[in-house]
Coordinates of C-alpha atoms in Angstrom, one line a residue:
Chain S
M1 CA 7.8 -1.0 60.2
A2 CA 6.1 -4.0 61.7
L3 CA 10.7 -5.5 61.3
R4 CA 11.2 -2.8 63.9
G5 CA 10.0 -4.5 67.0
C6 CA 10.6 -7.9 65.7
F7 CA 13.6 -8.4 65.1
P8 CA 16.3 -6.1 64.9
A9 CA 19.2 -8.5 64.5
R10 CA 18.1 -9.6 60.9
L11 CA 17.8 -6.4 59.8
P12 CA 20.5 -4.7 59.1
C13 CA 21.4 -8.2 56.8
L14 CA 18.0 -7.9 55.0
I15 CA 19.0 -4.3 53.9
Q16 CA 22.2 -5.8 52.5
R17 CA 20.0 -8.1 50.7
C18 CA 18.3 -6.7 48.9
L19 CA 20.3 -3.9 47.7
V20 CA 23.0 -6.7 46.5
S21 CA 20.4 -8.7 44.9
K22 CA 18.3 -6.2 42.6
D23 CA 20.1 -2.7 41.1
L24 CA 17.8 -0.7 43.5
K25 CA 20.9 2.2 45.1
C26 CA 18.7 5.1 42.8
Q27 CA 19.1 8.1 45.6
V28 CA 16.1 8.3 46.5
C29 CA 15.7 5.0 48.1
T30 CA 19.3 5.5 50.0
T31 CA 18.4 8.7 51.8
A32 CA 15.5 7.5 53.0
D33 CA 14.9 5.9 56.1
T34 CA 16.2 2.2 56.3
I35 CA 13.3 0.5 57.2
T36 CA 11.5 2.7 54.1
V37 CA 14.2 0.4 51.8
A38 CA 12.6 -3.2 53.3
E39 CA 9.4 -2.3 52.6
T40 CA 10.1 -1.1 49.2
T41 CA 11.0 -4.5 48.6
A42 CA 7.9 -6.3 49.9
D43 CA 6.1 -4.8 46.3
K44 CA 7.1 -5.6 42.9
R45 CA 10.5 -5.2 42.7
E46 CA 11.4 -5.5 39.6
K47 CA 9.2 -2.7 37.8
H48 CA 9.8 -0.5 40.1
V49 CA 12.2 2.1 39.3
H50 CA 12.9 5.8 39.1
D51 CA 14.1 8.3 36.9
Q52 CA 16.9 9.8 36.5
D53 CA 16.2 12.9 38.0
G54 CA 14.6 11.3 41.2
S55 CA 11.6 11.9 40.4
S56 CA 8.4 10.3 41.9
P57 CA 8.6 6.2 40.5
R58 CA 7.1 4.9 38.2
E59 CA 6.3 1.4 36.1
I60 CA 6.5 0.6 33.3
R61 CA 4.8 -1.4 30.8
E62 CA 4.1 -2.3 27.8
R63 CA 2.3 -0.3 25.0
F64 CA -1.3 -1.3 24.7
I65 CA -2.6 -2.3 21.4
S66 CA -5.6 -2.8 21.1
P67 CA -6.4 -6.6 19.6
E68 CA -8.9 -6.1 17.5
L69 CA -6.2 -3.6 15.1
L70 CA -3.7 -7.1 15.0
P71 CA -4.7 -9.0 12.2
P72 CA -4.7 -13.0 13.3
M73 CA -3.9 -16.2 11.4
G74 CA -4.7 -17.3 8.5
T75 CA -4.8 -16.0 5.1
R76 CA -5.4 -12.5 5.1
S77 CA -5.3 -9.5 2.7
K78 CA -2.5 -6.9 4.3
L79 CA -3.7 -4.2 2.0
L80 CA -7.4 -4.4 3.2
D81 CA -6.0 -4.5 6.8
Y82 CA -3.8 -1.8 6.9
L83 CA -6.5 0.8 5.0
E84 CA -8.7 -1.1 7.9
R85 CA -6.5 0.1 10.1
K86 CA -6.2 3.5 8.3
D87 CA -10.7 4.2 9.1
C88 CA -10.1 3.1 12.7
F89 CA -7.6 5.6 13.9
R90 CA -9.6 8.1 11.4
R91 CA -12.6 6.6 13.9
R92 CA -10.0 7.3 16.9
K93 CA -9.8 10.5 16.1
V94 CA -13.4 11.7 16.4
L95 CA -14.4 9.2 19.5
H96 CA -12.2 9.1 22.4
I97 CA -12.2 4.4 22.4
P98 CA -9.9 4.1 26.1
E99 CA -8.4 1.0 26.5
F100 CA -10.3 -1.4 28.7
Y101 CA -10.0 -5.2 28.9
V102 CA -12.9 -8.5 29.5
G103 CA -13.6 -7.4 33.1
S104 CA -13.9 -4.3 33.4
I105 CA -16.7 -1.9 34.0
M106 CA -17.8 0.2 31.8
A107 CA -20.7 2.8 30.6
V108 CA -21.5 3.5 26.6
T109 CA -23.7 6.2 25.3
V110 CA -25.3 5.6 22.2
A111 CA -27.3 7.2 19.7
D112 CA -30.9 5.7 19.7
S113 CA -34.1 7.2 17.8
F114 CA -36.7 5.7 20.1
A115 CA -35.5 7.0 23.8
K116 CA -36.2 9.1 25.1
G117 CA -33.3 12.4 25.1
K118 CA -32.6 10.3 21.7
S119 CA -29.1 9.1 23.1
N120 CA -29.0 5.9 25.9
R121 CA -26.6 5.3 28.2
F122 CA -25.9 1.5 29.5
V123 CA -23.5 0.5 32.4
G124 CA -22.3 -3.0 32.6
I125 CA -19.7 -5.4 32.7
C126 CA -17.3 -6.4 29.2
T127 CA -18.0 -9.8 29.3
R128 CA -16.2 -10.3 25.9
R129 CA -14.5 -9.0 22.8
G130 CA -14.5 -9.8 19.5
G131 CA -13.8 -9.3 15.4
V132 CA -11.4 -7.7 13.7
G133 CA -10.7 -4.4 12.3
L134 CA -14.0 -2.4 12.0
G135 CA -16.0 -4.8 12.6
A136 CA -14.8 -5.2 16.6
T137 CA -17.9 -5.8 18.7
F138 CA -17.8 -5.9 22.9
V139 CA -20.3 -7.3 25.0
L140 CA -21.3 -5.6 28.3
R141 CA -23.9 -7.1 30.6
N142 CA -26.0 -6.5 33.3
V143 CA -29.0 -6.6 35.3
I144 CA -31.5 -4.6 35.1
N145 CA -35.3 -5.2 37.7
D146 CA -33.9 -8.9 38.2
Q147 CA -33.4 -9.6 34.3
G148 CA -30.4 -10.2 32.6
V149 CA -29.5 -7.4 29.4
D150 CA -26.5 -8.5 27.7
I151 CA -25.7 -5.7 24.7
C152 CA -23.2 -6.1 21.9
Y153 CA -21.7 -2.6 20.5
E154 CA -19.6 -2.4 17.1
L155 CA -16.7 -0.7 18.7
Y156 CA -16.5 1.4 15.3
S157 CA -20.6 2.3 15.2
P158 CA -21.1 6.3 13.9
L159 CA -24.1 5.8 16.8
I160 CA -21.9 5.8 19.5
Q161 CA -21.2 8.8 21.3
K162 CA -19.5 7.9 24.0
I163 CA -17.3 5.5 25.8
E164 CA -16.6 5.9 29.1
V165 CA -14.2 3.0 32.0
L166 CA -16.0 3.1 35.0
K167 CA -13.3 0.6 36.8
L168 CA -10.2 -1.1 34.4
E169 CA -9.4 -4.6 35.8
K170 CA -9.1 -7.7 34.3
R171 CA -10.5 -11.7 35.0
L172 CA -9.1 -15.2 35.7
D173 CA -11.0 -15.8 32.2
A174 CA -10.8 -14.4 28.4
D175 CA -14.9 -15.0 27.6
L176 CA -17.3 -14.0 30.6
K177 CA -20.2 -15.8 28.8
Y178 CA -20.9 -18.2 32.4
L179 CA -22.1 -14.9 33.9
Q180 CA -25.4 -15.7 32.3
D181 CA -25.6 -19.1 34.2
A182 CA -23.9 -18.0 37.3
L183 CA -26.1 -15.7 40.5
P184 CA -27.4 -12.8 39.2
E185 CA -25.8 -10.9 42.2
Y186 CA -22.0 -11.3 40.3
S187 CA -23.8 -9.1 37.2
T188 CA -24.9 -6.8 38.8
I189 CA -24.0 -3.2 38.3
D190 CA -25.2 0.6 40.5
P191 CA -25.9 2.4 37.1
N192 CA -25.5 5.6 39.2
M193 CA -21.4 3.6 39.6
V194 CA -18.8 6.6 40.2
P195 CA -15.9 6.1 37.7
I196 CA -12.9 5.0 39.9
K197 CA -9.3 6.4 38.5
H198 CA -6.9 4.3 37.1
P199 CA -3.5 5.9 38.0
P200 CA -1.3 6.2 34.5
N201 CA 1.4 3.3 33.5
R202 CA 0.4 1.4 36.6
A203 CA -0.1 -2.7 36.0
I204 CA -3.7 -3.5 35.4
P205 CA -5.1 -5.5 38.6
V206 CA -6.7 -8.6 38.4
N207 CA -9.8 -9.8 40.2
P208 CA -9.8 -13.0 41.4
I209 CA -13.2 -13.8 42.5
K210 CA -14.6 -17.1 41.4
V211 CA -18.5 -16.6 40.9
Q212 CA -20.8 -18.9 42.8
M213 CA -23.4 -20.3 39.8
K214 CA -26.5 -21.3 39.6
P215 CA -28.2 -24.5 39.7
K216 CA -28.6 -26.9 36.0
P217 CA -29.4 -26.4 33.7
W218 CA -27.1 -24.2 31.7
Y219 CA -26.2 -22.7 28.6
K220 CA -23.6 -25.0 28.5
R221 CA -21.4 -27.5 30.2
W222 CA -19.0 -24.9 31.9
E223 CA -16.9 -27.9 34.2
R224 CA -15.7 -29.1 31.2
E225 CA -13.6 -25.7 29.8
E226 CA -11.0 -24.9 31.6
L227 CA -12.4 -21.6 34.0
Q228 CA -9.7 -20.3 36.1
G229 CA -13.0 -17.5 38.4
V230 CA -15.6 -19.9 38.4
D231 CA -16.7 -22.0 41.8
F232 CA -18.4 -25.4 40.8
S233 CA -19.2 -26.0 44.7
I234 CA -22.7 -27.5 43.8
L235 CA -21.1 -29.5 41.5
S236 CA -20.4 -33.5 43.0
E237 CA -16.6 -34.2 43.2
E238 CA -17.5 -36.9 41.0
K239 CA -18.9 -35.0 37.9
L240 CA -16.0 -32.6 38.0
E241 CA -13.3 -36.0 37.5
H242 CA -15.5 -37.0 34.7
A243 CA -15.5 -33.5 33.3
K244 CA -12.1 -33.1 33.0
Q245 CA -11.6 -35.8 29.9
W246 CA -13.0 -32.7 28.0
W247 CA -9.9 -30.6 29.1
L248 CA -7.0 -30.3 26.5
P249 CA -4.7 -32.9 26.7
D250 CA -1.6 -32.1 27.9
Y251 CA 0.7 -32.9 24.4
K252 CA -1.9 -31.0 22.5
R253 CA -1.2 -27.8 25.2
M254 CA 2.6 -28.4 24.5
D255 CA 2.2 -28.2 20.2
L256 CA 4.2 -25.7 18.7
L257 CA 1.8 -25.8 16.3
Q258 CA -1.0 -24.5 17.9
H259 CA 0.9 -21.8 18.9
W260 CA 1.4 -18.5 16.7
E261 CA 2.1 -15.5 17.0
L262 CA 2.0 -12.0 14.1
P263 CA 5.5 -12.5 12.9
E264 CA 7.7 -9.3 14.2
N265 CA 7.7 -7.5 10.7
I266 CA 4.4 -6.8 10.8
R267 CA 3.4 -6.3 14.4
S268 CA 6.7 -2.9 14.5
G269 CA 4.6 -1.8 11.9
I270 CA 1.3 -2.2 13.5
E271 CA 2.9 -0.1 16.6
R272 CA 4.7 2.4 14.6
E273 CA 1.3 3.6 13.5
V274 CA 0.1 3.5 16.8
E275 CA 2.8 5.6 17.7
Q276 CA 2.3 7.8 15.0
H277 CA -2.0 7.9 15.5
E278 CA -0.9 8.7 19.2
S279 CA 1.3 11.6 18.4
E280 CA -0.9 13.1 15.9
L281 CA -3.1 13.0 18.4
S282 CA -1.3 14.7 21.5
Y283 CA -0.2 17.7 18.4
E284 CA -4.1 18.0 18.2
K285 CA -4.2 18.5 21.4
S286 CA -1.5 20.7 22.1
K287 CA -3.2 23.2 19.5
R288 CA -6.8 23.7 21.3
Chain U
M1 CA 8.6 -36.2 -5.7
A2 CA 8.9 -37.7 -8.4
A3 CA 7.3 -35.0 -10.9
P4 CA 11.0 -33.0 -11.4
M5 CA 12.6 -36.1 -12.3
I6 CA 10.7 -36.5 -15.1
I7 CA 11.1 -33.6 -16.1
T8 CA 15.2 -33.0 -16.2
R9 CA 14.8 -36.0 -18.4
V10 CA 13.4 -33.8 -20.2
I11 CA 15.6 -31.7 -20.1
Q12 CA 18.9 -33.4 -20.7
L13 CA 17.4 -34.8 -24.1
G14 CA 16.5 -31.2 -25.0
S15 CA 19.5 -29.3 -23.9
K16 CA 21.1 -28.2 -27.1
N17 CA 18.0 -25.6 -27.9
S18 CA 18.3 -22.3 -26.7
I19 CA 16.9 -21.9 -23.5
L20 CA 13.1 -20.4 -24.9
N21 CA 12.4 -23.6 -26.6
I22 CA 13.3 -25.2 -23.4
T23 CA 10.4 -23.5 -21.1
E24 CA 7.7 -23.7 -23.8
R25 CA 8.6 -27.4 -24.0
L26 CA 8.7 -27.2 -20.3
T27 CA 5.4 -25.5 -19.5
R28 CA 3.1 -27.4 -22.3
I29 CA 4.4 -30.7 -20.9
C30 CA 4.1 -29.6 -17.3
T31 CA 0.7 -27.9 -17.8
C32 CA -0.8 -31.6 -19.2
A33 CA 1.2 -34.3 -18.1
V34 CA 1.9 -33.9 -14.5
P35 CA 0.3 -32.3 -11.8
R36 CA 0.6 -28.6 -11.6
R37 CA 1.8 -27.3 -9.3
T38 CA 5.3 -29.5 -10.4
Y39 CA 6.6 -26.9 -12.7
Y40 CA 6.9 -24.1 -10.6
D41 CA 10.1 -25.8 -8.6
Y42 CA 11.9 -27.8 -11.8
D43 CA 15.2 -28.0 -12.1
Y44 CA 17.2 -26.5 -14.9
D45 CA 20.6 -26.8 -14.0
H46 CA 21.6 -29.0 -16.0
D47 CA 20.9 -26.1 -19.4
V48 CA 21.2 -22.7 -17.4
P49 CA 23.8 -21.7 -14.7
K50 CA 22.8 -20.4 -11.8
D51 CA 24.2 -17.2 -12.0
L52 CA 21.9 -16.3 -15.4
Q53 CA 18.8 -17.9 -13.4
D54 CA 18.2 -14.3 -12.0
F55 CA 18.9 -12.8 -15.6
V56 CA 16.6 -15.3 -17.3
N57 CA 13.5 -14.3 -14.5
K58 CA 13.6 -10.8 -15.1
W59 CA 14.4 -10.5 -18.9
S60 CA 12.0 -12.7 -19.5
R61 CA 9.5 -10.3 -17.3
V62 CA 10.6 -7.5 -19.7
K63 CA 11.8 -7.9 -22.6
N64 CA 7.7 -8.2 -23.8
T65 CA 7.6 -4.4 -22.3
L66 CA 10.8 -3.5 -24.6
G67 CA 8.9 -3.8 -27.7
P68 CA 6.8 -0.3 -29.7
S69 CA 3.8 0.4 -28.0
P70 CA 0.6 1.3 -29.6
L71 CA 0.5 4.4 -27.7
K72 CA 2.9 5.7 -29.1
D73 CA 0.5 6.9 -32.7
G74 CA -1.1 9.2 -30.6
P75 CA -4.6 8.8 -28.7
W76 CA -7.5 8.1 -30.5
P77 CA -10.6 10.9 -30.6
R78 CA -12.5 10.3 -27.3
E79 CA -16.1 10.5 -28.5
E80 CA -19.1 11.2 -26.1
W81 CA -21.8 9.4 -23.9
V82 CA -24.8 8.9 -25.8
P83 CA -27.6 7.9 -22.9
G84 CA -29.3 4.6 -23.8
Q85 CA -26.7 3.8 -26.8
S86 CA -23.5 3.5 -25.4
K87 CA -22.1 0.3 -23.7
R88 CA -18.6 0.5 -21.7
C89 CA -16.0 -1.6 -20.6
G90 CA -15.7 -3.1 -17.8
L91 CA -13.1 -4.0 -15.1
L92 CA -11.7 -7.1 -14.2
A93 CA -10.4 -6.8 -10.5
V94 CA -9.5 -9.4 -7.4
K95 CA -11.3 -9.9 -4.7
L96 CA -10.1 -8.9 -1.7
G97 CA -12.7 -9.1 1.2
M98 CA -15.7 -7.7 3.5
V99 CA -15.9 -4.7 5.2
P100 CA -18.0 -2.6 7.2
M101 CA -19.3 0.4 6.5
W102 CA -22.3 2.5 7.1
T103 CA -24.4 4.8 5.9
K104 CA -24.7 8.7 7.8
S105 CA -28.4 6.9 9.3
G106 CA -26.6 4.6 10.7
K107 CA -27.5 1.5 9.1
R108 CA -24.4 -0.6 9.0
L109 CA -24.0 -2.2 5.4
A110 CA -21.0 -5.3 4.9
A111 CA -19.3 -4.4 1.4
T112 CA -17.3 -6.5 -0.8
A113 CA -13.9 -4.8 -1.5
L114 CA -12.5 -5.4 -4.8
Q115 CA -8.9 -4.5 -6.2
V116 CA -9.0 -3.3 -9.4
L117 CA -4.9 -4.9 -10.7
E118 CA -2.7 -3.2 -12.7
N119 CA -5.6 -3.9 -15.6
N120 CA -5.0 -3.1 -19.3
V121 CA -6.8 -2.8 -22.6
V122 CA -4.4 -6.0 -24.4
R123 CA -7.2 -6.3 -28.3
Y124 CA -9.8 -4.1 -29.4
V125 CA -12.1 -6.4 -31.9
A126 CA -14.2 -3.9 -34.4
P127 CA -18.3 -5.0 -34.8
E128 CA -17.1 -5.6 -38.7
D129 CA -14.9 -8.3 -37.4
N130 CA -16.9 -9.6 -34.1
T131 CA -18.1 -12.7 -35.9
L132 CA -20.3 -13.7 -33.0
N133 CA -22.0 -10.7 -32.3
P134 CA -21.7 -7.9 -35.5
K135 CA -24.0 -5.6 -32.9
Y136 CA -21.3 -5.4 -30.7
G137 CA -18.1 -4.7 -30.4
R138 CA -15.0 -6.4 -27.6
L139 CA -12.3 -4.8 -25.4
I140 CA -9.6 -7.6 -24.4
V141 CA -8.7 -6.8 -21.1
G142 CA -5.8 -8.2 -18.4
A143 CA -5.5 -7.8 -15.1
R144 CA -2.5 -8.6 -12.7
N145 CA 1.4 -9.2 -14.3
A146 CA 2.8 -12.8 -14.1
D147 CA 5.7 -14.7 -14.6
P148 CA 6.1 -15.4 -18.1
L149 CA 8.0 -18.5 -17.2
K150 CA 4.9 -20.2 -15.7
K151 CA 2.9 -19.1 -18.7
P152 CA 2.7 -21.0 -22.1
L153 CA 4.2 -19.5 -24.9
L154 CA 1.8 -19.1 -27.4
Y155 CA -1.0 -17.3 -24.7
S156 CA 2.4 -15.1 -23.4
E157 CA 3.4 -13.6 -27.6
Q158 CA 0.7 -11.9 -27.7
F159 CA 1.0 -9.6 -25.1
K160 CA 3.8 -8.7 -27.0
E161 CA 2.8 -6.5 -29.6
V162 CA 0.5 -4.3 -27.0
G163 CA 4.3 -3.8 -25.3
L164 CA 2.7 -5.2 -22.0
P165 CA 3.9 -7.4 -19.2
V166 CA 1.9 -10.4 -20.0
K167 CA -1.2 -10.7 -17.3
D168 CA -2.3 -13.0 -15.2
K169 CA -6.3 -13.6 -16.5
L170 CA -7.7 -12.1 -19.7
T171 CA -11.5 -11.5 -20.5
N172 CA -13.3 -9.7 -22.8
F173 CA -16.2 -7.0 -22.3
K174 CA -19.2 -6.2 -25.3
V175 CA -18.7 -2.5 -25.7
T176 CA -20.4 -0.5 -28.9
A177 CA -18.2 1.2 -30.9
N178 CA -18.0 4.2 -29.4
A179 CA -17.0 3.0 -26.5
K180 CA -13.6 2.0 -27.7
I181 CA -9.8 2.4 -26.0
Q182 CA -6.9 2.3 -27.4
P183 CA -5.1 -0.5 -27.1
G184 CA -2.2 -0.8 -24.3
S185 CA -3.7 1.7 -22.0
P186 CA -4.7 1.3 -18.5
L187 CA -8.1 1.3 -16.6
Y188 CA -8.5 2.2 -12.9
A189 CA -11.0 2.1 -10.5
A190 CA -12.1 5.4 -11.0
H191 CA -13.8 3.8 -14.1
F192 CA -16.8 3.6 -11.6
R193 CA -17.4 6.5 -9.3
P194 CA -19.9 6.2 -6.0
G195 CA -23.8 6.2 -6.7
M196 CA -23.5 3.7 -9.4
Y197 CA -25.0 0.3 -9.8
V198 CA -22.4 -2.5 -11.1
D199 CA -22.9 -6.1 -11.7
C200 CA -20.2 -8.6 -10.5
C201 CA -19.3 -12.1 -12.1
G202 CA -17.3 -14.5 -9.8
R203 CA -16.4 -18.5 -9.6
T204 CA -18.1 -20.1 -6.9
I205 CA -16.6 -22.3 -4.3
D206 CA -16.4 -25.7 -5.5
K207 CA -18.7 -27.9 -3.5
G208 CA -17.6 -30.9 -5.2
F209 CA -20.4 -33.8 -5.3
Q210 CA -23.2 -32.4 -3.4
G211 CA -26.5 -34.2 -2.3
V212 CA -30.6 -32.4 -3.0
M213 CA -30.7 -31.1 0.2
K214 CA -27.8 -29.1 0.0
R215 CA -27.9 -28.1 -3.8
W216 CA -31.4 -27.8 -4.1
G217 CA -32.4 -27.4 -0.6
M218 CA -35.0 -29.6 -0.4
K219 CA -36.2 -30.9 3.0
G220 CA -35.5 -34.1 3.0
Q221 CA -37.0 -37.0 4.9
P222 CA -37.8 -37.2 8.8
A223 CA -34.7 -39.2 11.2
S224 CA -37.5 -41.5 12.7
H225 CA -41.1 -42.3 12.6
G226 CA -40.1 -45.7 11.0
A227 CA -38.1 -43.9 7.8
T228 CA -35.6 -46.1 6.7
K229 CA -32.3 -45.8 4.5
T230 CA -34.4 -42.0 3.3
H231 CA -33.1 -39.7 5.8
R232 CA -32.0 -37.2 3.0
K233 CA -33.5 -38.3 0.1
M234 CA -35.9 -36.5 -2.5
G235 CA -39.1 -36.9 -2.7
A236 CA -41.2 -38.1 -5.5
S237 CA -38.8 -37.5 -8.9
G238 CA -42.4 -36.9 -10.8
G239 CA -45.9 -37.8 -12.7
G240 CA -46.3 -41.6 -12.9
G241 CA -48.2 -43.3 -15.9
S242 CA -48.5 -39.8 -18.0
P243 CA -45.5 -38.4 -18.7
G244 CA -43.8 -42.2 -18.0
R245 CA -40.6 -40.3 -17.8
I246 CA -39.1 -37.6 -15.9
W247 CA -38.6 -34.2 -17.2
P248 CA -35.7 -32.5 -18.6
G249 CA -34.1 -30.0 -15.6
K250 CA -35.3 -32.0 -12.6
K251 CA -33.4 -30.8 -9.2
M252 CA -30.9 -33.7 -8.2
P253 CA -27.8 -35.1 -6.5
G254 CA -24.4 -33.5 -8.9
H255 CA -21.6 -31.6 -8.8
M256 CA -22.1 -28.2 -6.9
G257 CA -20.0 -24.8 -7.3
N258 CA -16.9 -24.0 -9.6
K259 CA -19.4 -22.4 -12.0
M260 CA -19.4 -18.6 -12.9
S261 CA -22.4 -16.9 -11.1
W262 CA -23.8 -12.9 -11.4
T263 CA -24.5 -11.1 -8.3
V264 CA -26.6 -8.4 -9.9
G265 CA -27.4 -4.5 -8.9
L266 CA -24.9 -3.6 -6.3
K267 CA -23.9 0.2 -5.7
V268 CA -21.0 1.6 -5.1
W269 CA -20.7 3.0 -2.0
R270 CA -16.3 4.9 -1.8
V271 CA -13.6 4.2 -4.7
D272 CA -10.4 4.3 -3.0
T273 CA -8.2 6.2 -5.9
K274 CA -4.3 6.1 -4.8
H275 CA -5.6 1.9 -3.9
N276 CA -8.2 1.1 -7.0
I277 CA -10.6 0.0 -4.6
L278 CA -14.3 -0.2 -5.4
Y279 CA -15.9 -0.9 -2.0
V280 CA -19.4 -2.5 -3.0
A281 CA -22.0 -3.0 -1.1
G282 CA -23.5 -6.7 -0.9
S283 CA -21.4 -10.3 -1.3
V284 CA -20.2 -11.1 -4.2
A285 CA -19.9 -14.9 -5.5
G286 CA -16.2 -15.8 -5.5
R287 CA -13.5 -16.6 -3.3
K288 CA -10.8 -14.2 -1.8
Y289 CA -8.2 -13.0 -4.0
G290 CA -10.4 -14.8 -6.9
Y291 CA -10.8 -12.8 -10.2
I292 CA -14.3 -11.0 -10.8
K293 CA -15.8 -9.0 -13.7
V294 CA -17.0 -5.5 -12.5
I295 CA -19.3 -4.2 -15.2
D296 CA -22.3 -1.1 -15.7
S297 CA -25.8 -3.1 -14.3
V298 CA -27.8 -3.8 -16.9
L299 CA -30.9 -3.1 -14.0
P300 CA -33.1 -0.5 -14.8
K301 CA -32.1 1.6 -12.0
N302 CA -28.6 2.2 -13.1
K303 CA -30.5 4.6 -15.4
K304 CA -31.4 6.8 -12.9
V305 CA -28.1 7.7 -12.3
K306 CA -28.2 11.3 -13.8
A307 CA -24.6 12.4 -13.7
P308 CA -22.5 10.6 -17.4
P309 CA -20.2 8.1 -16.1
P310 CA -16.6 8.6 -17.4
F311 CA -16.7 7.7 -21.4
P312 CA -14.9 5.7 -22.9
T313 CA -12.8 5.7 -19.4
F314 CA -11.1 6.9 -16.6
Y315 CA -7.8 9.2 -17.8
E316 CA -5.0 11.0 -15.8
D317 CA -5.5 13.9 -17.0
E318 CA -8.6 14.3 -15.0
E319 CA -7.7 15.3 -11.1
L320 CA -9.3 12.8 -8.1
E321 CA -9.7 13.2 -4.8
E322 CA -7.2 9.9 -2.9
E323 CA -11.2 8.6 -1.9
L324 CA -14.7 9.7 -3.6
Y325 CA -17.8 8.7 -1.1
D326 CA -21.5 8.6 -1.6
D327 CA -23.2 11.4 -0.5
D328 CA -25.1 9.2 1.9
M329 CA -22.2 7.0 3.7
F330 CA -20.2 8.2 6.7
N331 CA -17.1 9.2 6.9
F332 CA -15.3 7.7 9.7
S333 CA -13.8 11.0 10.0
D334 CA -16.9 13.0 10.7
A335 CA -18.7 13.9 13.9
S336 CA -20.4 10.7 15.7
I337 CA -24.3 10.8 15.0
E338 CA -26.9 11.9 16.6
Y339 CA -30.6 12.3 15.5
P340 CA -32.9 15.5 16.2
E341 CA -34.6 16.0 19.3
D342 CA -38.6 16.0 18.3
E343 CA -40.4 19.3 18.7
A344 CA -43.7 17.8 20.3
E345 CA -41.8 15.8 22.7
S346 CA -40.1 19.0 23.9

């Protein structure tokens, strides 16, 4: 809309460039107002695809596989991994385990014999995920009555009654252990938070927030880790420069031997198992 | 590598002999003279053309099984279980790793998965012939089919009369005369049932030569306060003038690990009869993929199990479900655990 007033002379060439450069020549776009085409190009062009029928746009995203289903590097028994995965799917048919990442806000309800209603609900931010197969865990953190609380939950424990994702998002780091040494406002979450719905098939948003740290002492010298989501403005520049010598050197980062990926035949096999599990789930739902 | 060169020279010397004689010589020479791993990649191009190599491999694997099996003569009679007296055969399993499990009350258990891989009875020694202990007979059990080219000839020949492929590992089990099993018959994981207690024997991980702190858990000496050259040493080694020597069996530095050790009284929680896997609560000594001997527990708590075990072993004519669970174990397809609310509170 802003383009109409600013530079009308350049408009046609802009539209032309958009149409030529990417395969955006779908029916819905061309029939609409010319300016709307220019606006859509501001979004992620590549992921913006229309269905053949001309229905609403959707974004293509890769199939999500929960990380504990993928076996890590090392000499492992393939048979035992397979049997463990089978048990995982068996449990997932009873308990809905949603897609979540480190950084997303969650609520977990656990059976507790000492609690009032024999169950306990805890809301917090997911700070780390770990474990393989049935031993998978995740840690939730919250500040309650000015006291930080970290609880490690077992994903496949039968005591877990419900897992909800209140806000689905990612952070800049894969491990948020440093929130223990950050200011408490970054890990305080309202326990009565209203869940925010994530539209299906849309990319997961990354929260670019940079947390302020408490003054030292810390659990660890965090400036020596290469962290993206921390603002180290309390430290002097000299100290930050000095800490850089513990960062991973370039020659190690580029080392191909350090990069390991699952062999494709194993990965595709697991993908097939996940597909089968999802189809069985949808079949059971349609039965009801 | 230097080792294959030596082997090729050996082949050239004995090239006029048949293939089997060469393999026999090779395995014997390689196992003693050269490092062990080299006999996998020896080069016998001089004697066998490349087209025949696959054929030789396949033939050597099948060769033993072509003979008459003792199972053809008909099964041995099955005798009845006498509680407190009869002693059953055990199994030779492979340790796969550990997995978590939960009970119905929500308690977490760490279970060891033991796979019963291609177990067969190879030989039975009657109590009369058992010179070591004439009270009991012996059952010799083999596990996991192996490549006979990598085994000595004398070893692989003992499977010929039973009509079995060559096994990687052999053990023996002490049994009473009524628990004998016909040679050649297979053994399955359903030999043990959930709720039974077992003893497991494995070879512990080799730690090498270790000091007294790691090997025996002694305290050592302080790091500072004037201590010189004594930080991880043991203190006194015994009395003074009255014994005038060190008592035998004093705990001292030495080789640690790489010895057989028993873990006793482990409960079987789950049996996978399709894949032949036992899930046993607790840790078992030994490395991953190592062999582990599993027998009925000698502890008195095993006698409290009322149901008689499959005797002398599980046979295929008995129909079982794919997975057997203990009564207290949480099945993953059950609903989540919920504690009942107290009446007094409400």
